Short mmCIF file of C-alpha atoms and ligand atoms in Angstrom, two decimals:
data_model
loop_
_atom_site.label_atom_id
_atom_site.label_comp_id
_atom_site.label_asym_id
_atom_site.label_seq_id
_atom_site.Cartn_x
_atom_site.Cartn_y
_atom_site.Cartn_z
CA MET A 1 -59.46 -8.83 -29.85
CA THR A 2 -57.96 -7.58 -33.15
CA ASP A 3 -57.50 -4.25 -34.09
CA ASP A 4 -58.86 -4.50 -37.64
CA ARG A 5 -62.28 -3.14 -37.24
CA THR A 6 -60.56 0.07 -36.24
CA THR A 7 -58.40 0.50 -39.31
CA PRO A 8 -59.01 2.69 -41.99
CA GLY A 9 -58.28 -0.43 -44.46
CA ASN A 10 -61.43 -1.67 -43.10
CA THR A 11 -63.43 1.32 -42.95
CA THR A 12 -62.71 2.88 -46.26
CA PRO A 13 -62.75 -0.35 -48.70
CA GLY A 14 -61.44 0.81 -52.01
CA ASN A 15 -58.30 1.95 -50.68
CA THR A 16 -55.60 0.99 -53.21
CA ALA A 17 -52.68 1.16 -50.59
CA PRO A 18 -52.28 -0.69 -47.59
CA ASP A 19 -53.52 1.10 -44.46
CA GLY A 20 -54.23 4.11 -46.27
CA ILE A 21 -50.74 4.83 -46.80
CA ALA A 22 -49.65 6.97 -49.74
CA PRO A 23 -46.94 6.20 -52.45
CA ASP A 24 -44.51 8.66 -50.33
CA GLY A 25 -45.31 6.41 -47.40
CA SER A 26 -47.08 9.42 -45.55
CA LEU A 27 -50.64 8.63 -43.84
CA PRO A 28 -53.08 11.26 -44.98
CA ASP A 29 -55.25 12.47 -41.93
CA SER A 30 -58.51 11.62 -43.70
CA HIS A 31 -57.40 7.95 -43.39
CA ARG A 32 -56.81 8.18 -39.69
CA PRO A 33 -59.32 6.20 -37.70
CA ASP A 34 -61.21 7.83 -35.08
CA PRO A 35 -61.52 6.62 -32.48
CA GLY A 36 -58.85 3.80 -32.80
CA PRO A 37 -54.81 3.23 -32.98
CA ALA A 38 -52.55 5.42 -34.76
CA PRO A 39 -51.95 3.66 -38.14
CA ASP A 40 -48.29 4.74 -38.06
CA PRO A 41 -46.04 1.53 -37.10
CA ALA A 42 -43.97 3.77 -34.53
CA ALA A 43 -47.40 4.36 -32.61
CA ARG A 44 -48.52 0.75 -33.13
CA LEU A 45 -45.40 -0.91 -31.87
CA ASP A 46 -45.41 1.41 -28.82
CA ALA A 47 -49.23 0.15 -28.14
CA LEU A 48 -48.70 -3.29 -28.82
CA THR A 49 -45.38 -3.33 -26.40
CA ARG A 50 -47.66 -2.10 -23.90
CA ARG A 51 -50.14 -4.70 -24.08
CA LEU A 52 -47.49 -7.25 -24.37
CA ASP A 53 -45.83 -5.90 -21.03
CA GLU A 54 -48.98 -5.87 -19.36
CA ALA A 55 -49.92 -9.24 -20.21
CA CYS A 56 -46.68 -10.48 -18.90
CA ARG A 57 -47.12 -8.64 -15.68
CA ARG A 58 -50.79 -10.44 -15.50
CA ALA A 59 -48.85 -13.66 -16.16
CA GLY A 60 -46.21 -12.79 -13.37
CA ARG A 61 -43.78 -12.58 -15.98
CA GLU A 62 -41.22 -10.34 -16.60
CA PRO A 63 -42.31 -7.30 -18.94
CA GLY A 64 -40.00 -7.66 -22.10
CA SER A 65 -39.29 -11.50 -21.59
CA VAL A 66 -41.38 -12.33 -24.30
CA LYS A 67 -40.03 -11.62 -27.96
CA LEU A 68 -42.27 -9.70 -30.53
CA VAL A 69 -42.13 -11.10 -34.07
CA ALA A 70 -43.34 -8.54 -36.45
CA VAL A 71 -45.09 -10.45 -39.41
CA SER A 72 -44.91 -8.26 -42.66
CA LYS A 73 -45.66 -10.46 -45.07
CA TYR A 74 -47.17 -9.19 -48.11
CA HIS A 75 -46.55 -5.58 -46.59
CA PRO A 76 -44.72 -3.27 -48.59
CA ARG A 77 -40.97 -2.61 -47.65
CA GLU A 78 -41.79 1.20 -46.63
CA LEU A 79 -43.90 0.03 -43.99
CA VAL A 80 -41.44 -2.52 -42.72
CA ALA A 81 -38.65 0.09 -42.84
CA ALA A 82 -40.86 2.53 -40.45
CA ALA A 83 -41.23 -0.18 -38.14
CA LEU A 84 -37.37 -0.85 -38.32
CA ASP A 85 -36.68 3.07 -37.86
CA ALA A 86 -38.99 2.38 -34.70
CA GLY A 87 -36.64 -0.20 -33.28
CA GLN A 88 -38.32 -3.20 -34.21
CA ARG A 89 -35.76 -6.03 -35.10
CA ASP A 90 -37.63 -9.15 -35.17
CA PHE A 91 -39.69 -9.43 -38.89
CA ALA A 92 -41.44 -12.62 -39.98
CA GLU A 93 -42.32 -13.59 -43.81
CA SER A 94 -44.12 -16.39 -44.95
CA ARG A 95 -42.91 -16.80 -48.53
CA VAL A 96 -39.17 -17.32 -49.10
CA GLN A 97 -39.52 -15.86 -52.89
CA GLU A 98 -41.23 -12.71 -51.30
CA ALA A 99 -38.46 -12.05 -48.65
CA ARG A 100 -35.59 -12.74 -51.18
CA VAL A 101 -36.99 -9.54 -53.00
CA LYS A 102 -38.42 -7.55 -50.00
CA TRP A 103 -35.29 -7.99 -47.39
CA PRO A 104 -31.79 -7.43 -49.05
CA PRO A 105 -31.95 -3.50 -48.97
CA LEU A 106 -33.21 -3.33 -45.57
CA ARG A 107 -30.47 -6.05 -44.31
CA ALA A 108 -28.11 -3.68 -45.53
CA ARG A 109 -29.35 -0.86 -44.07
CA TYR A 110 -30.16 -2.78 -40.54
CA PRO A 111 -27.72 -5.49 -40.46
CA ASP A 112 -28.87 -6.38 -36.98
CA LEU A 113 -32.20 -7.60 -37.94
CA ARG A 114 -33.22 -11.06 -37.72
CA LEU A 115 -35.63 -12.35 -40.29
CA HIS A 116 -38.17 -15.27 -39.42
CA LEU A 117 -39.73 -17.67 -41.67
CA VAL A 118 -43.49 -18.78 -40.54
CA GLY A 119 -46.05 -20.75 -42.78
CA PRO A 120 -45.53 -23.88 -44.89
CA LEU A 121 -42.02 -24.77 -46.24
CA GLN A 122 -41.76 -26.35 -49.63
CA THR A 123 -38.70 -29.04 -49.25
CA LYS A 124 -37.41 -27.63 -52.54
CA LYS A 125 -36.86 -24.17 -50.94
CA ALA A 126 -35.00 -25.42 -47.84
CA ALA A 127 -31.72 -24.23 -49.20
CA ALA A 128 -33.07 -20.67 -49.65
CA ALA A 129 -34.68 -20.65 -46.71
CA VAL A 130 -31.46 -21.57 -44.82
CA THR A 131 -29.67 -18.98 -46.81
CA GLY A 132 -32.29 -16.31 -46.31
CA PHE A 133 -33.73 -16.53 -42.99
CA ASP A 134 -32.22 -16.56 -39.20
CA VAL A 135 -35.21 -18.52 -37.40
CA LEU A 136 -37.54 -20.99 -39.18
CA HIS A 137 -40.80 -21.84 -37.32
CA SER A 138 -42.45 -24.57 -39.48
CA VAL A 139 -40.18 -27.67 -39.49
CA ASP A 140 -42.79 -30.27 -39.53
CA ARG A 141 -41.96 -33.39 -41.78
CA PRO A 142 -38.69 -35.48 -42.07
CA ARG A 143 -37.85 -34.81 -45.71
CA LEU A 144 -37.86 -30.84 -44.94
CA ALA A 145 -35.56 -31.88 -41.84
CA ALA A 146 -33.39 -33.76 -44.09
CA ALA A 147 -33.12 -30.94 -46.59
CA LEU A 148 -32.78 -28.43 -44.02
CA ALA A 149 -29.70 -30.44 -42.48
CA ALA A 150 -28.26 -30.76 -45.98
CA ALA A 151 -28.38 -27.06 -46.71
CA MET A 152 -26.90 -26.09 -43.21
CA ALA A 153 -24.21 -28.34 -43.80
CA ARG A 154 -23.41 -26.88 -47.25
CA THR A 155 -23.64 -23.52 -46.44
CA GLY A 156 -22.38 -23.47 -42.95
CA ARG A 157 -25.75 -21.28 -41.63
CA ARG A 158 -27.53 -22.84 -38.72
CA PRO A 159 -30.87 -20.86 -38.21
CA ASP A 160 -32.84 -21.81 -35.16
CA CYS A 161 -35.30 -23.96 -35.84
CA PHE A 162 -38.88 -24.51 -34.63
CA VAL A 163 -40.78 -27.56 -34.99
CA GLN A 164 -44.06 -26.97 -35.65
CA VAL A 165 -46.91 -29.32 -34.24
CA ASN A 166 -50.76 -29.84 -35.46
CA THR A 167 -51.97 -29.66 -31.98
CA ALA A 168 -55.56 -30.33 -33.21
CA ASP A 169 -54.48 -32.66 -35.86
CA GLU A 170 -56.25 -30.82 -38.33
CA PRO A 171 -56.33 -32.31 -41.80
CA HIS A 172 -54.63 -30.38 -44.36
CA LYS A 173 -52.84 -28.21 -41.60
CA SER A 174 -49.28 -27.65 -41.25
CA GLY A 175 -47.13 -29.16 -38.45
CA VAL A 176 -46.09 -32.56 -37.35
CA PRO A 177 -49.31 -34.82 -36.01
CA LEU A 178 -49.56 -35.01 -32.43
CA GLU A 179 -48.91 -38.78 -32.39
CA ALA A 180 -45.80 -38.49 -34.38
CA ALA A 181 -44.22 -35.16 -32.37
CA ASP A 182 -42.02 -37.39 -30.35
CA ALA A 183 -40.39 -39.44 -32.81
CA PHE A 184 -40.00 -36.35 -35.19
CA LEU A 185 -38.20 -34.53 -32.42
CA LYS A 186 -35.80 -36.90 -31.86
CA GLU A 187 -34.93 -37.36 -35.75
CA CYS A 188 -34.65 -33.77 -36.11
CA ARG A 189 -32.17 -33.52 -33.08
CA ASP A 190 -30.28 -36.86 -33.13
CA VAL A 191 -30.54 -37.87 -36.65
CA CYS A 192 -30.54 -34.68 -38.69
CA GLY A 193 -28.66 -32.25 -36.13
CA LEU A 194 -30.63 -29.48 -36.53
CA PRO A 195 -30.71 -26.68 -34.03
CA VAL A 196 -33.82 -27.30 -32.56
CA VAL A 197 -34.76 -24.64 -29.82
CA GLY A 198 -38.55 -24.72 -29.29
CA LEU A 199 -42.15 -25.64 -30.52
CA MET A 200 -44.60 -23.57 -32.56
CA CYS A 201 -48.37 -24.31 -33.15
CA MET A 202 -51.45 -22.41 -34.55
CA PRO A 203 -54.60 -23.36 -32.70
CA PRO A 204 -57.63 -24.23 -34.86
CA TYR A 205 -59.44 -20.95 -35.90
CA GLY A 206 -62.15 -19.80 -34.07
CA ARG A 207 -61.79 -22.40 -30.84
CA ASP A 208 -60.17 -21.33 -27.67
CA PRO A 209 -56.59 -21.65 -28.03
CA ARG A 210 -55.40 -22.12 -24.79
CA PRO A 211 -55.67 -25.95 -24.33
CA HIS A 212 -53.46 -26.07 -27.55
CA PHE A 213 -50.81 -23.56 -25.81
CA ARG A 214 -50.87 -25.63 -22.87
CA LEU A 215 -50.54 -28.89 -24.86
CA LEU A 216 -47.24 -27.46 -26.80
CA ARG A 217 -45.99 -26.14 -23.58
CA SER A 218 -45.80 -29.49 -21.79
CA LEU A 219 -44.78 -31.08 -24.94
CA ALA A 220 -41.86 -28.48 -25.08
CA ALA A 221 -41.16 -29.45 -21.36
CA ALA A 222 -41.17 -33.18 -21.80
CA HIS A 223 -38.23 -32.52 -24.50
CA GLY A 224 -36.15 -29.87 -22.63
CA LEU A 225 -37.13 -27.07 -25.19
CA THR A 226 -37.39 -23.67 -23.72
CA GLN A 227 -38.84 -21.61 -26.45
CA LEU A 228 -42.69 -21.51 -27.79
CA SER A 229 -43.47 -19.90 -30.40
CA MET A 230 -47.51 -19.46 -29.94
CA GLY A 231 -49.79 -16.43 -30.17
CA MET A 232 -50.82 -14.09 -33.04
CA SER A 233 -52.82 -10.79 -33.08
CA ALA A 234 -55.95 -12.41 -31.89
CA ASP A 235 -54.69 -14.41 -29.11
CA PHE A 236 -50.92 -13.38 -28.16
CA GLU A 237 -52.28 -12.19 -24.64
CA ALA A 238 -53.55 -15.79 -23.89
CA ALA A 239 -50.06 -17.16 -25.34
CA VAL A 240 -48.27 -15.21 -22.85
CA ALA A 241 -50.44 -16.16 -19.93
CA GLU A 242 -49.68 -19.82 -21.21
CA GLY A 243 -45.86 -19.29 -21.40
CA ALA A 244 -45.05 -18.14 -25.03
CA THR A 245 -41.31 -16.72 -25.16
CA LEU A 246 -42.24 -15.65 -28.87
CA VAL A 247 -45.22 -14.14 -30.39
CA ARG A 248 -45.98 -13.70 -33.90
CA VAL A 249 -48.04 -10.60 -34.67
CA GLY A 250 -49.24 -9.04 -37.83
CA ARG A 251 -52.62 -7.25 -37.91
CA ALA A 252 -52.51 -5.68 -34.95
CA LEU A 253 -49.11 -3.82 -35.79
CA PHE A 254 -49.35 -3.55 -39.57
CA GLY A 255 -53.21 -3.47 -40.13
CA PRO A 256 -55.06 -5.36 -42.55
CA ARG A 257 -52.89 -7.34 -45.09
CA PRO A 258 -52.71 -7.06 -48.85
CA ARG A 259 -54.17 -10.14 -49.98
CA ARG A 260 -51.11 -10.76 -51.93
CA ALA A 261 -47.76 -9.13 -51.92
CA GLY A 262 -47.96 -5.64 -53.71
CA GLY A 263 -51.34 -6.17 -53.61
CA PRO A 264 -54.60 -3.95 -51.91
CA PRO A 265 -55.48 -4.49 -48.26
CA ASP A 266 -58.00 -7.24 -47.39
CA THR A 267 -60.87 -5.64 -46.18
CA ARG A 268 -62.34 -8.22 -44.92
CA ALA A 269 -62.75 -8.29 -40.94
CA GLY A 270 -60.90 -10.64 -38.75
CA GLY A 271 -60.71 -13.97 -40.26
CA PRO A 272 -57.80 -16.55 -40.02
CA PRO A 273 -54.51 -15.88 -40.67
CA ASP A 274 -53.19 -16.23 -44.23
CA THR A 275 -50.93 -19.20 -44.26
CA ARG A 276 -50.60 -19.80 -47.97
CA ALA A 277 -47.29 -21.54 -48.98
CA ASP A 278 -45.01 -20.83 -51.42
CA GLY A 279 -46.49 -23.12 -54.37
CA PRO A 280 -49.82 -24.55 -54.75
CA PRO A 281 -51.28 -27.25 -52.52
CA GLY A 282 -49.40 -30.64 -52.68
CA THR A 283 -46.12 -29.21 -53.95
CA ARG A 284 -44.25 -29.71 -50.79
C1 PLP B 1 -49.84 -14.92 -40.68
C2 PLP B 1 -49.49 -15.41 -39.66
C3 PLP B 1 -49.17 -14.70 -38.36
C4 PLP B 1 -49.71 -13.58 -37.96
O1 PLP B 1 -51.15 -13.57 -38.07
P1 PLP B 1 -51.84 -11.84 -37.78
O2 PLP B 1 -53.31 -12.60 -37.43
O3 PLP B 1 -51.63 -11.07 -38.48
O4 PLP B 1 -51.03 -11.58 -36.24
C5 PLP B 1 -48.56 -15.32 -37.20
N1 PLP B 1 -48.00 -16.83 -37.39
C6 PLP B 1 -48.30 -17.20 -38.65
C7 PLP B 1 -47.76 -18.55 -38.92
C8 PLP B 1 -48.87 -16.61 -39.62
O5 PLP B 1 -48.88 -17.12 -41.25
#
């Protein structure tokens, strides 16, 4: 499912720039995979959009009805700019601090872009998240919900919120535990007054994601929520079949990720998505 094995970052370990991109942003021919997807974001975006539309058709859904969020975490600004030039407008980052450095110049050039926050959010960064992002995908505990509500009241900004659900009740994983989801949703909406638009989940790595997508869908329906943020590079087609309204795709669009912002690409094939938070564990 993932395109990683056919991308240059994986076939030529030792590259120092993500996806074989030269400092000037050009893609040397020697780094073009053969065969495989073209490494430039415009061509990849085109191929990905086609796959998404095809998945919609197979599911009996309108092509174009699922929003593609391009997960650009750790990738350099130039690569993001190429996707913006190709028409992509929804992007996601996993770290508040990285986004603060990377996005202001892009926002100035593309005022209509929407920035999503995925990945664990520390309570102390709630205010920065409200200021810097348009959509928050990882609202998952009462203290964070209260901090977000306070920041929204203070700033007047009200980014759309997704409640993240830990559908497999995996220990150490973000998301509200399944048995606490009903009460937490009520608290978010009725007590905190957050603009909750839907639910988000990340199924356990390496297992069939479909039961988790279905669970999320029925939970959303039970709460009258219409948006489902589910599906990543490895499983977005299954997510579309199960009703995703928004998919979060990184590697299938941008190729292998650097292991940290500004670093070399991670040349390990596949693997779970990187969900590192802003700070060390236990600081949320
Ligand atoms: C990194 C990340 C993604 C994207 O994963 P890919 O496998 O690169 O598509 C999606 N959602 C979340 C929450 C992530 O942290």
